[in-house]
């Protein structure tokens, strides 16, 4: 999730800077996707801007660098989000059910915060190496993209990790 949030902020900033307001994105490395090694990046741009958007998303993945600053911001965000999401018996029951469904023992909120604090940049970089690979990349373009562009995009989809 920390990798996801850092990448999300970087891609969002870049796409808004490149294309203007209203052209943000969303990055999702959901627990299920992460186990499969998939990263989902969604954005809405016109078909004539799709190539530039794809180029920029790939560039942002390739230049993704973690440092104490961006990692600590996302750790605090994650700790707050996880703790607030567990307020109330319904949310706690939902959390315990999700963990059980994934075969994971539920972690109490205090322990969860401690585990998040212990995550290192090196561990996050190892996760990046496993997820951001050419073998895991899937590009889905919705819209009026000419079929002849398929091989063109396949050539562009090269991650440098």
PDB file of C-alpha atoms in Angstrom:
ATOM      1  CA  UNK A   1       0.000   0.000   0.000  1.00  0.00           C
ATOM      2  CA  UNK A   2       2.883   2.402   0.664  1.00  0.00           C
ATOM      3  CA  UNK A   3       4.309   1.799  -2.827  1.00  0.00           C
ATOM      4  CA  UNK A   4       0.799   2.291  -4.189  1.00  0.00           C
ATOM      5  CA  UNK A   5       0.307   5.673  -2.498  1.00  0.00           C
ATOM      6  CA  UNK A   6       3.741   7.040  -3.482  1.00  0.00           C
ATOM      7  CA  UNK A   7       3.188   5.975  -7.104  1.00  0.00           C
ATOM      8  CA  UNK A   8      -0.371   7.311  -7.039  1.00  0.00           C
ATOM      9  CA  UNK A   9       0.769  10.762  -5.911  1.00  0.00           C
ATOM     10  CA  UNK A  10       3.571  10.840  -8.493  1.00  0.00           C
ATOM     11  CA  UNK A  11       1.383   9.783 -11.428  1.00  0.00           C
ATOM     12  CA  UNK A  12      -1.450  12.089 -10.381  1.00  0.00           C
ATOM     13  CA  UNK A  13       0.872  15.076 -10.098  1.00  0.00           C
ATOM     14  CA  UNK A  14       2.500  14.303 -13.427  1.00  0.00           C
ATOM     15  CA  UNK A  15      -0.738  13.759 -15.367  1.00  0.00           C
ATOM     16  CA  UNK A  16      -2.347  16.883 -13.943  1.00  0.00           C
ATOM     17  CA  UNK A  17       0.813  18.836 -14.798  1.00  0.00           C
ATOM     18  CA  UNK A  18       0.952  17.348 -18.326  1.00  0.00           C
ATOM     19  CA  UNK A  19      -2.730  17.383 -19.282  1.00  0.00           C
ATOM     20  CA  UNK A  20      -4.294  19.889 -16.882  1.00  0.00           C
ATOM     21  CA  UNK A  21      -6.956  19.728 -14.222  1.00  0.00           C
ATOM     22  CA  UNK A  22      -9.370  16.865 -14.478  1.00  0.00           C
ATOM     23  CA  UNK A  23      -6.820  14.403 -15.854  1.00  0.00           C
ATOM     24  CA  UNK A  24      -5.728  12.695 -12.660  1.00  0.00           C
ATOM     25  CA  UNK A  25      -5.345   8.982 -12.145  1.00  0.00           C
ATOM     26  CA  UNK A  26      -5.803   6.304  -9.564  1.00  0.00           C
ATOM     27  CA  UNK A  27      -3.303   3.596  -8.715  1.00  0.00           C
ATOM     28  CA  UNK A  28      -4.498   0.411  -7.051  1.00  0.00           C
ATOM     29  CA  UNK A  29      -2.274  -2.312  -5.685  1.00  0.00           C
ATOM     30  CA  UNK A  30      -5.074  -4.012  -3.826  1.00  0.00           C
ATOM     31  CA  UNK A  31      -4.145  -6.977  -1.641  1.00  0.00           C
ATOM     32  CA  UNK A  32      -5.620  -9.389  -4.182  1.00  0.00           C
ATOM     33  CA  UNK A  33      -3.823  -7.736  -7.106  1.00  0.00           C
ATOM     34  CA  UNK A  34      -0.547  -7.629  -5.167  1.00  0.00           C
ATOM     35  CA  UNK A  35      -0.694 -11.390  -4.612  1.00  0.00           C
ATOM     36  CA  UNK A  36      -1.090 -11.817  -8.374  1.00  0.00           C
ATOM     37  CA  UNK A  37       1.596  -9.197  -8.983  1.00  0.00           C
ATOM     38  CA  UNK A  38      -0.687  -6.692 -10.690  1.00  0.00           C
ATOM     39  CA  UNK A  39      -0.773  -2.935 -10.421  1.00  0.00           C
ATOM     40  CA  UNK A  40      -3.874  -1.223 -11.695  1.00  0.00           C
ATOM     41  CA  UNK A  41      -3.505   2.358 -12.956  1.00  0.00           C
ATOM     42  CA  UNK A  42      -6.616   4.048 -14.249  1.00  0.00           C
ATOM     43  CA  UNK A  43      -6.899   7.435 -15.863  1.00  0.00           C
ATOM     44  CA  UNK A  44      -9.287   9.225 -18.148  1.00  0.00           C
ATOM     45  CA  UNK A  45      -7.788  10.945 -21.159  1.00  0.00           C
ATOM     46  CA  UNK A  46      -8.994  11.419 -24.711  1.00  0.00           C
ATOM     47  CA  UNK A  47      -7.847   8.836 -27.268  1.00  0.00           C
ATOM     48  CA  UNK A  48      -5.582  11.409 -28.919  1.00  0.00           C
ATOM     49  CA  UNK A  49      -3.758  11.828 -25.593  1.00  0.00           C
ATOM     50  CA  UNK A  50      -3.640   8.138 -24.660  1.00  0.00           C
ATOM     51  CA  UNK A  51      -0.131   7.565 -25.977  1.00  0.00           C
ATOM     52  CA  UNK A  52       1.285  10.459 -23.950  1.00  0.00           C
ATOM     53  CA  UNK A  53      -0.579   9.230 -20.850  1.00  0.00           C
ATOM     54  CA  UNK A  54       0.767   5.671 -21.262  1.00  0.00           C
ATOM     55  CA  UNK A  55       4.285   7.047 -21.762  1.00  0.00           C
ATOM     56  CA  UNK A  56       3.996   9.131 -18.611  1.00  0.00           C
ATOM     57  CA  UNK A  57       2.603   6.312 -16.468  1.00  0.00           C
ATOM     58  CA  UNK A  58       5.432   3.989 -17.543  1.00  0.00           C
ATOM     59  CA  UNK A  59       7.975   6.746 -16.945  1.00  0.00           C
ATOM     60  CA  UNK A  60       6.634   7.345 -13.438  1.00  0.00           C
ATOM     61  CA  UNK A  61       6.847   3.634 -12.578  1.00  0.00           C
ATOM     62  CA  UNK A  62      10.418   3.510 -13.913  1.00  0.00           C
ATOM     63  CA  UNK A  63      11.592   6.571 -11.977  1.00  0.00           C
ATOM     64  CA  UNK A  64       9.764   5.716  -8.754  1.00  0.00           C
ATOM     65  CA  UNK A  65      12.176   6.395  -5.924  1.00  0.00           C
ATOM     66  CA  UNK A  66      11.426   5.989  -2.275  1.00  0.00           C
ATOM     67  CA  UNK A  67      12.928   8.132   0.451  1.00  0.00           C
ATOM     68  CA  UNK A  68      12.286   8.735   4.138  1.00  0.00           C
ATOM     69  CA  UNK A  69      10.085  11.729   3.302  1.00  0.00           C
ATOM     70  CA  UNK A  70       7.599  10.115   0.928  1.00  0.00           C
ATOM     71  CA  UNK A  71       7.604   6.804   2.810  1.00  0.00           C
ATOM     72  CA  UNK A  72       6.913   8.409   6.208  1.00  0.00           C
ATOM     73  CA  UNK A  73       4.022  10.446   4.757  1.00  0.00           C
ATOM     74  CA  UNK A  74       2.428   7.302   3.340  1.00  0.00           C
ATOM     75  CA  UNK A  75       3.057   5.292   6.528  1.00  0.00           C
ATOM     76  CA  UNK A  76       1.169   7.914   8.549  1.00  0.00           C
ATOM     77  CA  UNK A  77      -1.613   7.984   5.973  1.00  0.00           C
ATOM     78  CA  UNK A  78      -1.880   4.194   6.035  1.00  0.00           C
ATOM     79  CA  UNK A  79      -1.858   3.985   9.848  1.00  0.00           C
ATOM     80  CA  UNK A  80      -4.590   6.619  10.094  1.00  0.00           C
ATOM     81  CA  UNK A  81      -6.689   5.024   7.365  1.00  0.00           C
ATOM     82  CA  UNK A  82      -6.406   1.515   8.806  1.00  0.00           C
ATOM     83  CA  UNK A  83      -7.196   2.662  12.349  1.00  0.00           C
ATOM     84  CA  UNK A  84     -10.143   4.845  11.347  1.00  0.00           C
ATOM     85  CA  UNK A  85     -11.490   2.066   9.157  1.00  0.00           C
ATOM     86  CA  UNK A  86     -11.626  -0.229  12.202  1.00  0.00           C
ATOM     87  CA  UNK A  87     -13.817   2.008  14.354  1.00  0.00           C
ATOM     88  CA  UNK A  88     -16.997   0.344  15.440  1.00  0.00           C
ATOM     89  CA  UNK A  89     -17.948  -3.317  15.754  1.00  0.00           C
ATOM     90  CA  UNK A  90     -19.200  -3.640  12.158  1.00  0.00           C
ATOM     91  CA  UNK A  91     -15.906  -2.456  10.678  1.00  0.00           C
ATOM     92  CA  UNK A  92     -13.882  -4.646  13.024  1.00  0.00           C
ATOM     93  CA  UNK A  93     -16.016  -7.675  12.093  1.00  0.00           C
ATOM     94  CA  UNK A  94     -15.545  -6.898   8.381  1.00  0.00           C
ATOM     95  CA  UNK A  95     -11.760  -6.583   8.882  1.00  0.00           C
ATOM     96  CA  UNK A  96     -11.564  -9.894  10.764  1.00  0.00           C
ATOM     97  CA  UNK A  97     -13.669 -11.611   8.069  1.00  0.00           C
ATOM     98  CA  UNK A  98     -11.449 -10.273   5.248  1.00  0.00           C
ATOM     99  CA  UNK A  99      -8.305 -11.447   7.016  1.00  0.00           C
ATOM    100  CA  UNK A 100      -9.814 -14.877   7.698  1.00  0.00           C
ATOM    101  CA  UNK A 101     -10.911 -15.197   4.047  1.00  0.00           C
ATOM    102  CA  UNK A 102      -7.307 -14.569   2.973  1.00  0.00           C
ATOM    103  CA  UNK A 103      -5.997 -17.069   5.526  1.00  0.00           C
ATOM    104  CA  UNK A 104      -4.332 -14.325   7.573  1.00  0.00           C
ATOM    105  CA  UNK A 105      -4.631 -13.983  11.339  1.00  0.00           C
ATOM    106  CA  UNK A 106      -6.196 -10.584  12.134  1.00  0.00           C
ATOM    107  CA  UNK A 107      -3.780  -8.064  13.598  1.00  0.00           C
ATOM    108  CA  UNK A 108      -5.049  -5.727  16.348  1.00  0.00           C
ATOM    109  CA  UNK A 109      -4.867  -2.021  15.361  1.00  0.00           C
ATOM    110  CA  UNK A 110      -1.993  -1.214  17.751  1.00  0.00           C
ATOM    111  CA  UNK A 111       0.107  -4.082  16.371  1.00  0.00           C
ATOM    112  CA  UNK A 112      -0.824  -3.096  12.832  1.00  0.00           C
ATOM    113  CA  UNK A 113       0.549   0.418  13.430  1.00  0.00           C
ATOM    114  CA  UNK A 114       3.768  -1.064  14.842  1.00  0.00           C
ATOM    115  CA  UNK A 115       4.162  -3.337  11.808  1.00  0.00           C
ATOM    116  CA  UNK A 116       3.668  -0.393   9.447  1.00  0.00           C
ATOM    117  CA  UNK A 117       6.305   1.603  11.365  1.00  0.00           C
ATOM    118  CA  UNK A 118       8.814  -1.248  10.968  1.00  0.00           C
ATOM    119  CA  UNK A 119       8.528  -1.383   7.161  1.00  0.00           C
ATOM    120  CA  UNK A 120      11.824  -0.342   5.572  1.00  0.00           C
ATOM    121  CA  UNK A 121      12.578   1.296   2.253  1.00  0.00           C
ATOM    122  CA  UNK A 122      14.590  -1.791   1.306  1.00  0.00           C
ATOM    123  CA  UNK A 123      11.544  -4.030   1.864  1.00  0.00           C
ATOM    124  CA  UNK A 124       9.395  -1.706  -0.232  1.00  0.00           C
ATOM    125  CA  UNK A 125      11.969  -1.738  -3.031  1.00  0.00           C
ATOM    126  CA  UNK A 126      11.928  -5.552  -3.006  1.00  0.00           C
ATOM    127  CA  UNK A 127       8.152  -5.468  -3.422  1.00  0.00           C
ATOM    128  CA  UNK A 128       8.582  -3.074  -6.359  1.00  0.00           C
ATOM    129  CA  UNK A 129      10.991  -5.472  -8.057  1.00  0.00           C
ATOM    130  CA  UNK A 130       8.419  -8.257  -7.805  1.00  0.00           C
ATOM    131  CA  UNK A 131       5.426  -6.244  -8.969  1.00  0.00           C
ATOM    132  CA  UNK A 132       6.759  -3.772 -11.553  1.00  0.00           C
ATOM    133  CA  UNK A 133       7.986  -6.254 -14.150  1.00  0.00           C
ATOM    134  CA  UNK A 134       7.354  -6.766 -17.837  1.00  0.00           C
ATOM    135  CA  UNK A 135       5.898 -10.200 -17.059  1.00  0.00           C
ATOM    136  CA  UNK A 136       3.157  -8.645 -14.901  1.00  0.00           C
ATOM    137  CA  UNK A 137       2.177  -5.705 -17.053  1.00  0.00           C
ATOM    138  CA  UNK A 138      -1.335  -5.568 -18.441  1.00  0.00           C
ATOM    139  CA  UNK A 139      -2.535  -2.569 -20.410  1.00  0.00           C
ATOM    140  CA  UNK A 140      -6.242  -2.064 -20.870  1.00  0.00           C
ATOM    141  CA  UNK A 141      -7.267   0.887 -23.019  1.00  0.00           C
ATOM    142  CA  UNK A 142     -10.950   1.672 -23.175  1.00  0.00           C
ATOM    143  CA  UNK A 143     -12.048   3.925 -25.986  1.00  0.00           C
ATOM    144  CA  UNK A 144     -11.464   4.453 -29.654  1.00  0.00           C
ATOM    145  CA  UNK A 145      -7.861   3.287 -29.928  1.00  0.00           C
ATOM    146  CA  UNK A 146      -6.964   2.053 -33.452  1.00  0.00           C
ATOM    147  CA  UNK A 147      -6.217  -1.701 -33.459  1.00  0.00           C
ATOM    148  CA  UNK A 148      -2.936  -0.998 -35.285  1.00  0.00           C
ATOM    149  CA  UNK A 149      -1.691   0.714 -32.115  1.00  0.00           C
ATOM    150  CA  UNK A 150      -1.669  -2.580 -30.163  1.00  0.00           C
ATOM    151  CA  UNK A 151       1.874  -3.582 -31.128  1.00  0.00           C
ATOM    152  CA  UNK A 152       3.005   0.011 -30.682  1.00  0.00           C
ATOM    153  CA  UNK A 153       1.824  -0.021 -27.052  1.00  0.00           C
ATOM    154  CA  UNK A 154       3.294  -3.482 -26.449  1.00  0.00           C
ATOM    155  CA  UNK A 155       6.708  -2.111 -27.396  1.00  0.00           C
ATOM    156  CA  UNK A 156       6.288   0.819 -25.008  1.00  0.00           C
ATOM    157  CA  UNK A 157       5.358  -1.371 -22.028  1.00  0.00           C
ATOM    158  CA  UNK A 158       8.858  -1.986 -20.732  1.00  0.00           C
ATOM    159  CA  UNK A 159       9.602  -1.502 -17.066  1.00  0.00           C
ATOM    160  CA  UNK A 160      13.187  -0.986 -15.988  1.00  0.00           C
ATOM    161  CA  UNK A 161      13.181  -2.791 -12.648  1.00  0.00           C
TER     162      UNK A 161
END
